[in-house]
Amino acid sequence: MIDRRNWQWFRVGDLFPPQKCKCSNATELLEDGDEIAYIGAKKSDNGVMRYVKRVENLVSRGNCIVFIGDGQGSVGYSLYQPVDFIGSTTLIVGYNEHLNPYNAAFLVSVLDLERFRYSFGRKYKKEVVANTKIQLPAIKLDNGGYTPDWKFMEDFVKDQIIPQLPKKAQKVWLQKYDTTPQKHENMKLNTQDWKWFVYESIFDIRKGKRLTQADMIDGNIPYIGAIDSNNGLSSYIGNDSQLHEANTITVSYNGSIGYAFYQDKEFWATDDVNVLYPKFNLNRYIAIFICTLIEKEQYRFCYGRKWDLEAMKKSRIKLPVTPSGEPDWKFMEDYIKSLPFSKNIEPSKPNEVVDELVEMKKEMIKMRRAMEAQQSQPVQIVGGNVTYIDNSTNYNIKK
């Protein structure tokens, strides 16, 4: 439990004077670049949409908080960007000289407590960000005012959050992660020589099965849903009558359409998910390559045009090929192995999560929930909006 007795309210605009990001037309960016990340209104993957060539007049400096001002399902969330990036104009960016990755993790967790106030129809605009107030640990100044306790926030993450993470995740945060590739080979992608393949020619595609919450029983079987993060994992269940095999790929076709994940153990998939059974020898390296290509097709589908079973069977995917014109599975595997960090792809234990940053997020969510549990303000309905009544002057908070 966090002791909040010495916390004070701070106006976000005083901590992070807000600025708009600069890219108003993403189609003008060169998609084949690999120099800098393009960040959009997306809460997963730390907002990264793709990597592009650097355009200096569009670049925002790193070591900042990014506020997602627009975007269905993402508005109101905050991100920390450690390095330079190009950001969509739907994003607001803020800087503070005291910011670092540790206290930023704390701050983003606190800032995300405010996201309930905003929606696709009620945007998190620049002036709204500036006037929002958040409660933070504070130090009293000689003049009677307060300043955020930046060191407390940093130490809390270092001392309370990081030690609870798996060892691989701790290495990430302690900057002791192995960045080397498995194969020291400079491999290039030349898509001009690739060929199109119909999905059903390389996959046996099966639909998941609906399971209502009332019918779920407790257990340790992954339940894969139509979500865009956490490898599609919605929860764990004990139901085992409709399990799909491991070493397959799941693709959501409703909700978060087009997100693809590799599944390395048996699982239950909801009926909003297609399961791709390979007609070739799949492994996690090939799966990472293919999942990336699948997600490139997201723009073709939407809530009104779903990527359902029949549509996916007839869809096409462009792949590298051998001289005989067959998919070059070995090239795909070797290419992933040639990338930095690829030594960390293979888990050291059967149940270890590959992307350990997910574990960091889980611990920060626990912290947010502990803080939420301590909020005991009465609530009233004002003009259809939920309004907290407390002693602050926070944006949309009434005295």
mmCIF file of C-alpha atoms in Angstrom:
data_model
loop_
_atom_site.group_PDB
_atom_site.id
_atom_site.type_symbol
_atom_site.label_atom_id
_atom_site.label_comp_id
_atom_site.label_asym_id
_atom_site.label_seq_id
_atom_site.Cartn_x
_atom_site.Cartn_y
_atom_site.Cartn_z
ATOM 1 C CA MET A 1 0.000 0.000 0.000
ATOM 2 C CA ILE A 2 1.345 3.422 -0.937
ATOM 3 C CA ASP A 3 1.266 6.113 1.765
ATOM 4 C CA ARG A 4 -0.258 9.172 0.053
ATOM 5 C CA ARG A 5 -0.518 11.462 3.050
ATOM 6 C CA ASN A 6 2.285 13.711 1.781
ATOM 7 C CA TRP A 7 1.096 13.804 -1.809
ATOM 8 C CA GLN A 8 -0.025 17.063 -3.421
ATOM 9 C CA TRP A 9 -1.935 18.086 -6.549
ATOM 10 C CA PHE A 10 0.096 19.421 -9.479
ATOM 11 C CA ARG A 11 -1.052 20.932 -12.741
ATOM 12 C CA VAL A 12 0.312 18.866 -15.647
ATOM 13 C CA GLY A 13 1.014 21.999 -17.680
ATOM 14 C CA ASP A 14 3.343 23.257 -14.936
ATOM 15 C CA LEU A 15 5.292 19.989 -14.899
ATOM 16 C CA PHE A 16 5.248 19.308 -18.644
ATOM 17 C CA PRO A 17 4.468 22.392 -20.747
ATOM 18 C CA PRO A 18 2.531 20.727 -23.575
ATOM 19 C CA GLN A 19 3.516 20.877 -27.240
ATOM 20 C CA LYS A 20 1.862 19.220 -30.226
ATOM 21 C CA CYS A 21 3.802 16.655 -32.218
ATOM 22 C CA LYS A 22 4.515 17.667 -35.793
ATOM 23 C CA CYS A 23 3.514 15.005 -38.328
ATOM 24 C CA SER A 24 0.095 15.834 -39.799
ATOM 25 C CA ASN A 25 0.227 13.407 -42.743
ATOM 26 C CA ALA A 26 1.773 9.985 -42.125
ATOM 27 C CA THR A 27 1.499 9.064 -45.819
ATOM 28 C CA GLU A 28 4.339 11.506 -46.543
ATOM 29 C CA LEU A 29 6.748 9.456 -44.433
ATOM 30 C CA LEU A 30 8.927 6.885 -46.177
ATOM 31 C CA GLU A 31 7.789 3.535 -44.851
ATOM 32 C CA ASP A 32 10.901 1.704 -45.999
ATOM 33 C CA GLY A 33 13.122 3.656 -43.596
ATOM 34 C CA ASP A 34 14.610 2.247 -40.411
ATOM 35 C CA GLU A 35 16.062 5.348 -38.790
ATOM 36 C CA ILE A 36 13.363 6.548 -36.387
ATOM 37 C CA ALA A 37 10.036 5.434 -34.928
ATOM 38 C CA TYR A 38 6.756 6.956 -36.064
ATOM 39 C CA ILE A 39 4.471 7.203 -33.006
ATOM 40 C CA GLY A 40 0.699 7.342 -33.412
ATOM 41 C CA ALA A 41 -2.468 7.321 -31.301
ATOM 42 C CA LYS A 42 -1.896 3.775 -30.092
ATOM 43 C CA LYS A 43 -1.413 2.568 -26.524
ATOM 44 C CA SER A 44 0.232 -0.777 -27.360
ATOM 45 C CA ASP A 45 3.843 -1.262 -28.560
ATOM 46 C CA ASN A 46 4.621 2.067 -26.837
ATOM 47 C CA GLY A 47 2.795 3.809 -29.659
ATOM 48 C CA VAL A 48 5.140 2.651 -32.444
ATOM 49 C CA MET A 49 3.303 2.395 -35.759
ATOM 50 C CA ARG A 50 6.370 1.715 -37.927
ATOM 51 C CA TYR A 51 9.944 2.858 -38.525
ATOM 52 C CA VAL A 52 10.667 5.526 -41.123
ATOM 53 C CA LYS A 53 13.452 7.719 -42.450
ATOM 54 C CA ARG A 54 14.358 10.678 -40.281
ATOM 55 C CA VAL A 55 12.804 14.015 -41.301
ATOM 56 C CA GLU A 56 14.432 16.610 -39.069
ATOM 57 C CA ASN A 57 11.625 19.190 -39.044
ATOM 58 C CA LEU A 58 9.185 16.521 -37.816
ATOM 59 C CA VAL A 59 11.348 15.051 -35.046
ATOM 60 C CA SER A 60 10.416 15.348 -31.370
ATOM 61 C CA ARG A 61 13.184 14.915 -28.798
ATOM 62 C CA GLY A 62 13.205 11.828 -26.612
ATOM 63 C CA ASN A 63 13.032 11.568 -22.802
ATOM 64 C CA CYS A 64 9.484 12.897 -22.709
ATOM 65 C CA ILE A 65 5.909 12.024 -21.814
ATOM 66 C CA VAL A 66 3.535 11.614 -24.755
ATOM 67 C CA PHE A 67 -0.187 12.205 -24.150
ATOM 68 C CA ILE A 68 -2.553 10.475 -26.603
ATOM 69 C CA GLY A 69 -5.078 13.168 -27.447
ATOM 70 C CA ASP A 70 -7.229 11.259 -29.949
ATOM 71 C CA GLY A 71 -7.885 7.739 -31.211
ATOM 72 C CA GLN A 72 -10.627 5.280 -30.414
ATOM 73 C CA GLY A 73 -9.688 3.148 -27.402
ATOM 74 C CA SER A 74 -6.401 4.996 -26.820
ATOM 75 C CA VAL A 75 -7.352 8.593 -25.992
ATOM 76 C CA GLY A 76 -6.247 9.615 -22.497
ATOM 77 C CA TYR A 77 -3.362 7.164 -22.233
ATOM 78 C CA SER A 78 0.219 8.336 -21.750
ATOM 79 C CA LEU A 79 3.541 6.940 -22.975
ATOM 80 C CA TYR A 80 7.195 7.491 -22.170
ATOM 81 C CA GLN A 81 9.476 7.911 -25.174
ATOM 82 C CA PRO A 82 13.167 7.512 -24.290
ATOM 83 C CA VAL A 83 14.608 8.435 -27.712
ATOM 84 C CA ASP A 84 13.836 10.807 -30.570
ATOM 85 C CA PHE A 85 10.730 10.012 -32.645
ATOM 86 C CA ILE A 86 8.283 11.427 -35.179
ATOM 87 C CA GLY A 87 4.821 11.870 -33.669
ATOM 88 C CA SER A 88 1.363 12.319 -35.117
ATOM 89 C CA THR A 89 -0.358 15.651 -34.464
ATOM 90 C CA THR A 90 -2.933 13.674 -32.441
ATOM 91 C CA LEU A 91 -0.236 13.495 -29.749
ATOM 92 C CA ILE A 92 0.839 16.024 -27.127
ATOM 93 C CA VAL A 93 4.409 15.916 -25.822
ATOM 94 C CA GLY A 94 5.836 17.287 -22.567
ATOM 95 C CA TYR A 95 9.375 17.647 -21.178
ATOM 96 C CA ASN A 96 10.855 18.064 -17.721
ATOM 97 C CA GLU A 97 14.555 18.131 -16.848
ATOM 98 C CA HIS A 98 13.983 15.741 -13.922
ATOM 99 C CA LEU A 99 12.427 13.008 -16.083
ATOM 100 C CA ASN A 100 14.104 9.602 -16.496
ATOM 101 C CA PRO A 101 12.818 6.108 -17.415
ATOM 102 C CA TYR A 102 12.174 5.191 -13.760
ATOM 103 C CA ASN A 103 10.138 8.145 -12.547
ATOM 104 C CA ALA A 104 8.484 8.212 -15.993
ATOM 105 C CA ALA A 105 7.115 4.703 -15.368
ATOM 106 C CA PHE A 106 5.626 5.989 -12.112
ATOM 107 C CA LEU A 107 4.210 9.125 -13.751
ATOM 108 C CA VAL A 108 2.618 7.318 -16.688
ATOM 109 C CA SER A 109 0.835 5.014 -14.240
ATOM 110 C CA VAL A 110 -0.557 8.021 -12.349
ATOM 111 C CA LEU A 111 -1.479 9.897 -15.534
ATOM 112 C CA ASP A 112 -3.397 6.906 -16.857
ATOM 113 C CA LEU A 113 -5.715 7.158 -13.856
ATOM 114 C CA GLU A 114 -7.206 10.208 -15.592
ATOM 115 C CA ARG A 115 -8.067 8.466 -18.870
ATOM 116 C CA PHE A 116 -11.673 7.681 -17.789
ATOM 117 C CA ARG A 117 -12.479 11.368 -18.307
ATOM 118 C CA TYR A 118 -11.831 11.205 -22.050
ATOM 119 C CA SER A 119 -13.180 9.296 -25.035
ATOM 120 C CA PHE A 120 -13.199 9.338 -28.831
ATOM 121 C CA GLY A 121 -15.882 12.040 -28.614
ATOM 122 C CA ARG A 122 -14.162 13.989 -25.829
ATOM 123 C CA LYS A 123 -10.560 14.453 -26.807
ATOM 124 C CA TYR A 124 -7.479 15.014 -24.644
ATOM 125 C CA LYS A 125 -6.569 18.353 -26.237
ATOM 126 C CA LYS A 126 -3.479 20.447 -25.524
ATOM 127 C CA GLU A 127 -5.270 22.863 -23.202
ATOM 128 C CA VAL A 128 -6.995 19.973 -21.435
ATOM 129 C CA VAL A 129 -3.667 18.249 -20.826
ATOM 130 C CA ALA A 130 -2.241 21.504 -19.444
ATOM 131 C CA ASN A 131 -5.141 22.030 -17.012
ATOM 132 C CA THR A 132 -5.345 18.449 -15.787
ATOM 133 C CA LYS A 133 -4.114 17.929 -12.228
ATOM 134 C CA ILE A 134 -2.518 14.790 -10.835
ATOM 135 C CA GLN A 135 -1.591 13.879 -7.293
ATOM 136 C CA LEU A 136 2.100 13.052 -6.722
ATOM 137 C CA PRO A 137 4.508 12.525 -3.809
ATOM 138 C CA ALA A 138 5.782 15.982 -2.882
ATOM 139 C CA ILE A 139 8.468 17.912 -1.015
ATOM 140 C CA LYS A 140 7.551 21.130 0.793
ATOM 141 C CA LEU A 141 9.613 24.167 -0.196
ATOM 142 C CA ASP A 142 10.861 26.957 2.053
ATOM 143 C CA ASN A 143 8.332 29.350 0.500
ATOM 144 C CA GLY A 144 5.453 27.082 1.523
ATOM 145 C CA GLY A 145 4.909 25.635 -1.943
ATOM 146 C CA TYR A 146 5.511 22.075 -3.121
ATOM 147 C CA THR A 147 7.574 20.327 -5.776
ATOM 148 C CA PRO A 148 7.211 16.717 -6.943
ATOM 149 C CA ASP A 149 9.468 14.249 -5.148
ATOM 150 C CA TRP A 150 11.218 12.971 -8.275
ATOM 151 C CA LYS A 151 13.669 10.847 -6.297
ATOM 152 C CA PHE A 152 10.875 9.073 -4.398
ATOM 153 C CA MET A 153 9.193 8.137 -7.668
ATOM 154 C CA GLU A 154 12.459 6.870 -9.145
ATOM 155 C CA ASP A 155 13.394 4.911 -6.011
ATOM 156 C CA PHE A 156 9.917 3.422 -5.739
ATOM 157 C CA VAL A 157 10.214 1.889 -9.219
ATOM 158 C CA LYS A 158 13.793 0.741 -8.622
ATOM 159 C CA ASP A 159 13.194 -0.671 -5.127
ATOM 160 C CA GLN A 160 9.564 -1.844 -5.215
ATOM 161 C CA ILE A 161 8.710 -2.657 -8.846
ATOM 162 C CA ILE A 162 11.863 -3.886 -10.591
ATOM 163 C CA PRO A 163 12.786 -6.522 -7.932
ATOM 164 C CA GLN A 164 9.375 -8.158 -8.489
ATOM 165 C CA LEU A 165 10.006 -8.657 -12.210
ATOM 166 C CA PRO A 166 11.394 -11.810 -13.854
ATOM 167 C CA LYS A 167 15.173 -11.815 -14.188
ATOM 168 C CA LYS A 168 15.109 -11.012 -17.906
ATOM 169 C CA ALA A 169 12.894 -7.979 -17.301
ATOM 170 C CA GLN A 170 15.200 -6.806 -14.524
ATOM 171 C CA LYS A 171 18.086 -6.919 -16.999
ATOM 172 C CA VAL A 172 16.131 -4.638 -19.335
ATOM 173 C CA TRP A 173 15.615 -2.009 -16.644
ATOM 174 C CA LEU A 174 19.161 -2.348 -15.314
ATOM 175 C CA GLN A 175 20.455 -1.987 -18.893
ATOM 176 C CA LYS A 176 22.162 -5.371 -18.766
ATOM 177 C CA TYR A 177 20.109 -6.887 -21.571
ATOM 178 C CA ASP A 178 21.865 -8.853 -24.331
ATOM 179 C CA THR A 179 21.478 -6.801 -27.508
ATOM 180 C CA THR A 180 23.438 -9.122 -29.786
ATOM 181 C CA PRO A 181 21.813 -11.107 -32.614
ATOM 182 C CA GLN A 182 21.906 -14.881 -32.866
ATOM 183 C CA LYS A 183 23.366 -14.691 -36.354
ATOM 184 C CA HIS A 184 26.004 -12.075 -37.138
ATOM 185 C CA GLU A 185 24.918 -11.579 -40.701
ATOM 186 C CA ASN A 186 23.697 -8.414 -42.404
ATOM 187 C CA MET A 187 20.525 -9.532 -44.186
ATOM 188 C CA LYS A 188 18.492 -7.176 -46.371
ATOM 189 C CA LEU A 189 14.834 -7.275 -47.370
ATOM 190 C CA ASN A 190 14.060 -6.903 -51.065
ATOM 191 C CA THR A 191 10.295 -7.191 -51.408
ATOM 192 C CA GLN A 192 10.417 -6.795 -55.212
ATOM 193 C CA ASP A 193 11.409 -10.455 -55.468
ATOM 194 C CA TRP A 194 8.677 -11.690 -53.144
ATOM 195 C CA LYS A 195 5.525 -13.517 -54.251
ATOM 196 C CA TRP A 196 1.883 -13.481 -53.160
ATOM 197 C CA PHE A 197 0.368 -16.547 -51.483
ATOM 198 C CA VAL A 198 -3.260 -17.173 -50.580
ATOM 199 C CA TYR A 199 -3.590 -17.730 -46.827
ATOM 200 C CA GLU A 200 -5.403 -21.053 -47.159
ATOM 201 C CA SER A 201 -2.548 -22.397 -49.306
ATOM 202 C CA ILE A 202 -0.113 -22.154 -46.381
ATOM 203 C CA PHE A 203 -2.452 -22.285 -43.369
ATOM 204 C CA ASP A 204 -5.407 -24.342 -42.211
ATOM 205 C CA ILE A 205 -7.527 -21.539 -40.707
ATOM 206 C CA ARG A 206 -10.010 -22.294 -37.931
ATOM 207 C CA LYS A 207 -12.348 -20.052 -35.989
ATOM 208 C CA GLY A 208 -12.256 -19.765 -32.214
ATOM 209 C CA LYS A 209 -15.246 -20.585 -30.019
ATOM 210 C CA ARG A 210 -17.249 -18.263 -27.793
ATOM 211 C CA LEU A 211 -16.970 -18.799 -24.059
ATOM 212 C CA THR A 212 -19.089 -16.609 -21.801
ATOM 213 C CA GLN A 213 -17.691 -15.278 -18.562
ATOM 214 C CA ALA A 214 -20.376 -17.179 -16.674
ATOM 215 C CA ASP A 215 -19.106 -20.457 -18.135
ATOM 216 C CA MET A 216 -15.430 -19.816 -17.417
ATOM 217 C CA ILE A 217 -13.755 -21.794 -14.670
ATOM 218 C CA ASP A 218 -10.469 -20.976 -12.967
ATOM 219 C CA GLY A 219 -7.316 -22.529 -14.347
ATOM 220 C CA ASN A 220 -4.002 -21.895 -16.100
ATOM 221 C CA ILE A 221 -5.001 -22.297 -19.765
ATOM 222 C CA PRO A 222 -4.436 -19.115 -21.837
ATOM 223 C CA TYR A 223 -7.669 -17.557 -23.104
ATOM 224 C CA ILE A 224 -6.852 -15.590 -26.276
ATOM 225 C CA GLY A 225 -9.171 -12.705 -27.150
ATOM 226 C CA ALA A 226 -9.484 -10.000 -29.820
ATOM 227 C CA ILE A 227 -7.128 -7.551 -28.121
ATOM 228 C CA ASP A 228 -4.053 -5.696 -29.372
ATOM 229 C CA SER A 229 -1.541 -6.412 -26.595
ATOM 230 C CA ASN A 230 -0.218 -8.989 -24.103
ATOM 231 C CA ASN A 231 0.086 -11.581 -26.899
ATOM 232 C CA GLY A 232 -3.718 -11.634 -27.110
ATOM 233 C CA LEU A 233 -3.987 -13.072 -23.604
ATOM 234 C CA SER A 234 -7.257 -11.968 -21.984
ATOM 235 C CA SER A 235 -7.240 -14.272 -18.966
ATOM 236 C CA TYR A 236 -6.520 -17.811 -17.766
ATOM 237 C CA ILE A 237 -9.242 -20.459 -17.622
ATOM 238 C CA GLY A 238 -9.687 -24.115 -16.711
ATOM 239 C CA ASN A 239 -12.011 -25.059 -19.595
ATOM 240 C CA ASP A 240 -10.244 -27.603 -21.798
ATOM 241 C CA SER A 241 -12.870 -28.924 -24.255
ATOM 242 C CA GLN A 242 -12.042 -26.633 -27.204
ATOM 243 C CA LEU A 243 -8.296 -26.115 -27.047
ATOM 244 C CA HIS A 244 -6.127 -25.179 -29.996
ATOM 245 C CA GLU A 245 -2.667 -26.582 -30.497
ATOM 246 C CA ALA A 246 0.563 -24.816 -29.644
ATOM 247 C CA ASN A 247 2.890 -23.535 -32.398
ATOM 248 C CA THR A 248 0.091 -21.664 -34.152
ATOM 249 C CA ILE A 249 -0.746 -18.023 -34.896
ATOM 250 C CA THR A 250 -3.842 -16.165 -33.712
ATOM 251 C CA VAL A 251 -5.336 -13.208 -35.601
ATOM 252 C CA SER A 252 -8.214 -11.110 -34.240
ATOM 253 C CA TYR A 253 -10.894 -10.251 -36.798
ATOM 254 C CA ASN A 254 -13.257 -8.261 -34.585
ATOM 255 C CA GLY A 255 -12.485 -5.548 -32.052
ATOM 256 C CA SER A 256 -8.711 -5.040 -32.434
ATOM 257 C CA ILE A 257 -8.737 -6.302 -36.018
ATOM 258 C CA GLY A 258 -5.607 -7.750 -37.587
ATOM 259 C CA TYR A 259 -3.373 -8.153 -34.533
ATOM 260 C CA ALA A 260 -1.357 -11.361 -34.859
ATOM 261 C CA PHE A 261 0.422 -13.335 -32.121
ATOM 262 C CA TYR A 262 2.435 -16.540 -31.903
ATOM 263 C CA GLN A 263 1.084 -19.064 -29.400
ATOM 264 C CA ASP A 264 3.633 -21.493 -27.976
ATOM 265 C CA LYS A 265 1.290 -23.482 -25.740
ATOM 266 C CA GLU A 266 -2.244 -24.893 -25.926
ATOM 267 C CA PHE A 267 -4.967 -22.262 -25.597
ATOM 268 C CA TRP A 268 -8.637 -21.409 -25.993
ATOM 269 C CA ALA A 269 -9.452 -18.759 -28.613
ATOM 270 C CA THR A 270 -12.608 -16.663 -28.516
ATOM 271 C CA ASP A 271 -14.878 -16.630 -31.580
ATOM 272 C CA ASP A 272 -13.484 -13.205 -32.564
ATOM 273 C CA VAL A 273 -10.147 -14.853 -33.334
ATOM 274 C CA ASN A 274 -8.915 -16.944 -36.280
ATOM 275 C CA VAL A 275 -6.302 -19.608 -35.542
ATOM 276 C CA LEU A 276 -3.729 -20.277 -38.264
ATOM 277 C CA TYR A 277 -2.411 -23.864 -38.327
ATOM 278 C CA PRO A 278 0.729 -23.979 -40.496
ATOM 279 C CA LYS A 279 1.053 -26.379 -43.447
ATOM 280 C CA PHE A 280 4.833 -26.038 -43.033
ATOM 281 C CA ASN A 281 7.323 -26.326 -40.167
ATOM 282 C CA LEU A 282 6.615 -23.215 -38.096
ATOM 283 C CA ASN A 283 8.797 -21.934 -35.277
ATOM 284 C CA ARG A 284 8.751 -18.743 -33.226
ATOM 285 C CA TYR A 285 11.229 -16.963 -35.526
ATOM 286 C CA ILE A 286 9.216 -17.581 -38.666
ATOM 287 C CA ALA A 287 6.079 -16.670 -36.700
ATOM 288 C CA ILE A 288 7.507 -13.272 -35.696
ATOM 289 C CA PHE A 289 8.300 -12.554 -39.361
ATOM 290 C CA ILE A 290 4.816 -13.588 -40.512
ATOM 291 C CA CYS A 291 2.944 -11.807 -37.695
ATOM 292 C CA THR A 292 4.655 -8.563 -38.694
ATOM 293 C CA LEU A 293 3.446 -8.982 -42.284
ATOM 294 C CA ILE A 294 -0.082 -9.912 -41.209
ATOM 295 C CA GLU A 295 -0.389 -6.720 -39.156
ATOM 296 C CA LYS A 296 0.598 -4.687 -42.235
ATOM 297 C CA GLU A 297 -2.852 -5.590 -43.622
ATOM 298 C CA GLN A 298 -4.850 -4.052 -40.752
ATOM 299 C CA TYR A 299 -5.738 -0.950 -42.764
ATOM 300 C CA ARG A 300 -7.869 -3.047 -45.132
ATOM 301 C CA PHE A 301 -10.347 -3.953 -42.408
ATOM 302 C CA CYS A 302 -12.512 -2.172 -39.847
ATOM 303 C CA TYR A 303 -15.465 -2.742 -37.541
ATOM 304 C CA GLY A 304 -17.787 -2.754 -40.556
ATOM 305 C CA ARG A 305 -15.482 -4.912 -42.685
ATOM 306 C CA LYS A 306 -14.218 -7.746 -40.558
ATOM 307 C CA TRP A 307 -11.384 -10.129 -41.422
ATOM 308 C CA ASP A 308 -13.506 -13.192 -40.714
ATOM 309 C CA LEU A 309 -12.734 -16.822 -41.545
ATOM 310 C CA GLU A 310 -13.850 -16.798 -45.181
ATOM 311 C CA ALA A 311 -12.246 -13.417 -45.901
ATOM 312 C CA MET A 312 -8.929 -14.543 -44.422
ATOM 313 C CA LYS A 313 -8.892 -17.795 -46.382
ATOM 314 C CA LYS A 314 -9.029 -15.826 -49.640
ATOM 315 C CA SER A 315 -6.668 -13.053 -48.518
ATOM 316 C CA ARG A 316 -3.080 -12.947 -49.763
ATOM 317 C CA ILE A 317 0.255 -12.465 -48.035
ATOM 318 C CA LYS A 318 3.504 -11.514 -49.788
ATOM 319 C CA LEU A 319 6.511 -13.594 -48.758
ATOM 320 C CA PRO A 320 10.176 -14.060 -49.712
ATOM 321 C CA VAL A 321 10.641 -17.064 -51.993
ATOM 322 C CA THR A 322 13.235 -19.650 -52.946
ATOM 323 C CA PRO A 323 14.543 -19.949 -56.546
ATOM 324 C CA SER A 324 11.778 -22.504 -57.151
ATOM 325 C CA GLY A 325 9.097 -19.998 -56.092
ATOM 326 C CA GLU A 326 8.174 -21.572 -52.736
ATOM 327 C CA PRO A 327 8.063 -19.562 -49.478
ATOM 328 C CA ASP A 328 11.609 -19.221 -48.167
ATOM 329 C CA TRP A 329 11.003 -20.216 -44.554
ATOM 330 C CA LYS A 330 14.740 -20.460 -43.813
ATOM 331 C CA PHE A 331 15.328 -16.864 -44.936
ATOM 332 C CA MET A 332 12.518 -15.675 -42.661
ATOM 333 C CA GLU A 333 13.999 -17.524 -39.680
ATOM 334 C CA ASP A 334 17.546 -16.353 -40.385
ATOM 335 C CA TYR A 335 16.425 -12.752 -40.883
ATOM 336 C CA ILE A 336 14.814 -12.623 -37.415
ATOM 337 C CA LYS A 337 17.907 -14.261 -35.913
ATOM 338 C CA SER A 338 20.066 -11.560 -37.509
ATOM 339 C CA LEU A 339 18.242 -8.743 -35.684
ATOM 340 C CA PRO A 340 19.504 -7.128 -32.456
ATOM 341 C CA PHE A 341 18.047 -8.672 -29.264
ATOM 342 C CA SER A 342 17.261 -11.944 -31.093
ATOM 343 C CA LYS A 343 19.263 -13.904 -28.513
ATOM 344 C CA ASN A 344 16.439 -13.140 -26.095
ATOM 345 C CA ILE A 345 13.614 -14.489 -28.222
ATOM 346 C CA GLU A 346 13.869 -18.096 -27.097
ATOM 347 C CA PRO A 347 12.528 -18.280 -23.517
ATOM 348 C CA SER A 348 14.836 -19.853 -20.967
ATOM 349 C CA LYS A 349 11.897 -21.579 -19.226
ATOM 350 C CA PRO A 350 8.785 -23.136 -20.818
ATOM 351 C CA ASN A 351 6.354 -20.641 -19.275
ATOM 352 C CA GLU A 352 8.504 -17.526 -19.461
ATOM 353 C CA VAL A 353 6.986 -14.552 -21.279
ATOM 354 C CA VAL A 354 9.181 -13.540 -24.225
ATOM 355 C CA ASP A 355 8.385 -9.840 -24.030
ATOM 356 C CA GLU A 356 9.336 -9.148 -20.439
ATOM 357 C CA LEU A 357 8.282 -5.508 -20.702
ATOM 358 C CA VAL A 358 4.740 -6.871 -20.380
ATOM 359 C CA GLU A 359 5.668 -7.900 -16.838
ATOM 360 C CA MET A 360 6.763 -4.358 -16.019
ATOM 361 C CA LYS A 361 3.410 -3.097 -17.213
ATOM 362 C CA LYS A 362 1.614 -5.641 -15.003
ATOM 363 C CA GLU A 363 3.452 -4.419 -11.912
ATOM 364 C CA MET A 364 2.658 -0.783 -12.704
ATOM 365 C CA ILE A 365 -1.013 -1.740 -13.146
ATOM 366 C CA LYS A 366 -0.936 -3.263 -9.662
ATOM 367 C CA MET A 367 0.420 0.022 -8.360
ATOM 368 C CA ARG A 368 -2.350 1.970 -10.105
ATOM 369 C CA ARG A 369 -5.003 -0.338 -8.667
ATOM 370 C CA ALA A 370 -3.599 0.130 -5.165
ATOM 371 C CA MET A 371 -3.839 3.878 -5.657
ATOM 372 C CA GLU A 372 -7.359 3.634 -7.059
ATOM 373 C CA ALA A 373 -8.428 1.633 -4.024
ATOM 374 C CA GLN A 374 -7.371 4.527 -1.802
ATOM 375 C CA GLN A 375 -9.508 7.037 -3.675
ATOM 376 C CA SER A 376 -12.635 7.495 -1.585
ATOM 377 C CA GLN A 377 -14.065 10.710 -3.035
ATOM 378 C CA PRO A 378 -17.843 10.806 -3.402
ATOM 379 C CA VAL A 379 -19.099 10.919 -6.980
ATOM 380 C CA GLN A 380 -21.875 12.964 -8.530
ATOM 381 C CA ILE A 381 -23.217 13.065 -12.089
ATOM 382 C CA VAL A 382 -22.812 16.457 -13.770
ATOM 383 C CA GLY A 383 -24.144 16.853 -17.294
ATOM 384 C CA GLY A 384 -23.700 13.160 -18.035
ATOM 385 C CA ASN A 385 -20.047 13.144 -16.869
ATOM 386 C CA VAL A 386 -18.737 11.522 -13.707
ATOM 387 C CA THR A 387 -17.283 14.243 -11.472
ATOM 388 C CA TYR A 388 -15.178 13.710 -8.368
ATOM 389 C CA ILE A 389 -15.706 16.090 -5.458
ATOM 390 C CA ASP A 390 -12.534 16.761 -3.506
ATOM 391 C CA ASN A 391 -10.336 19.610 -2.395
ATOM 392 C CA SER A 392 -8.488 20.015 -5.691
ATOM 393 C CA THR A 393 -9.046 22.222 -8.697
ATOM 394 C CA ASN A 394 -8.307 19.451 -11.161
ATOM 395 C CA TYR A 395 -9.703 19.758 -14.698
ATOM 396 C CA ASN A 396 -13.275 18.452 -14.691
ATOM 397 C CA ILE A 397 -13.163 18.078 -10.911
ATOM 398 C CA LYS A 398 -15.660 20.183 -8.995
ATOM 399 C CA LYS A 399 -15.070 21.557 -5.533
#
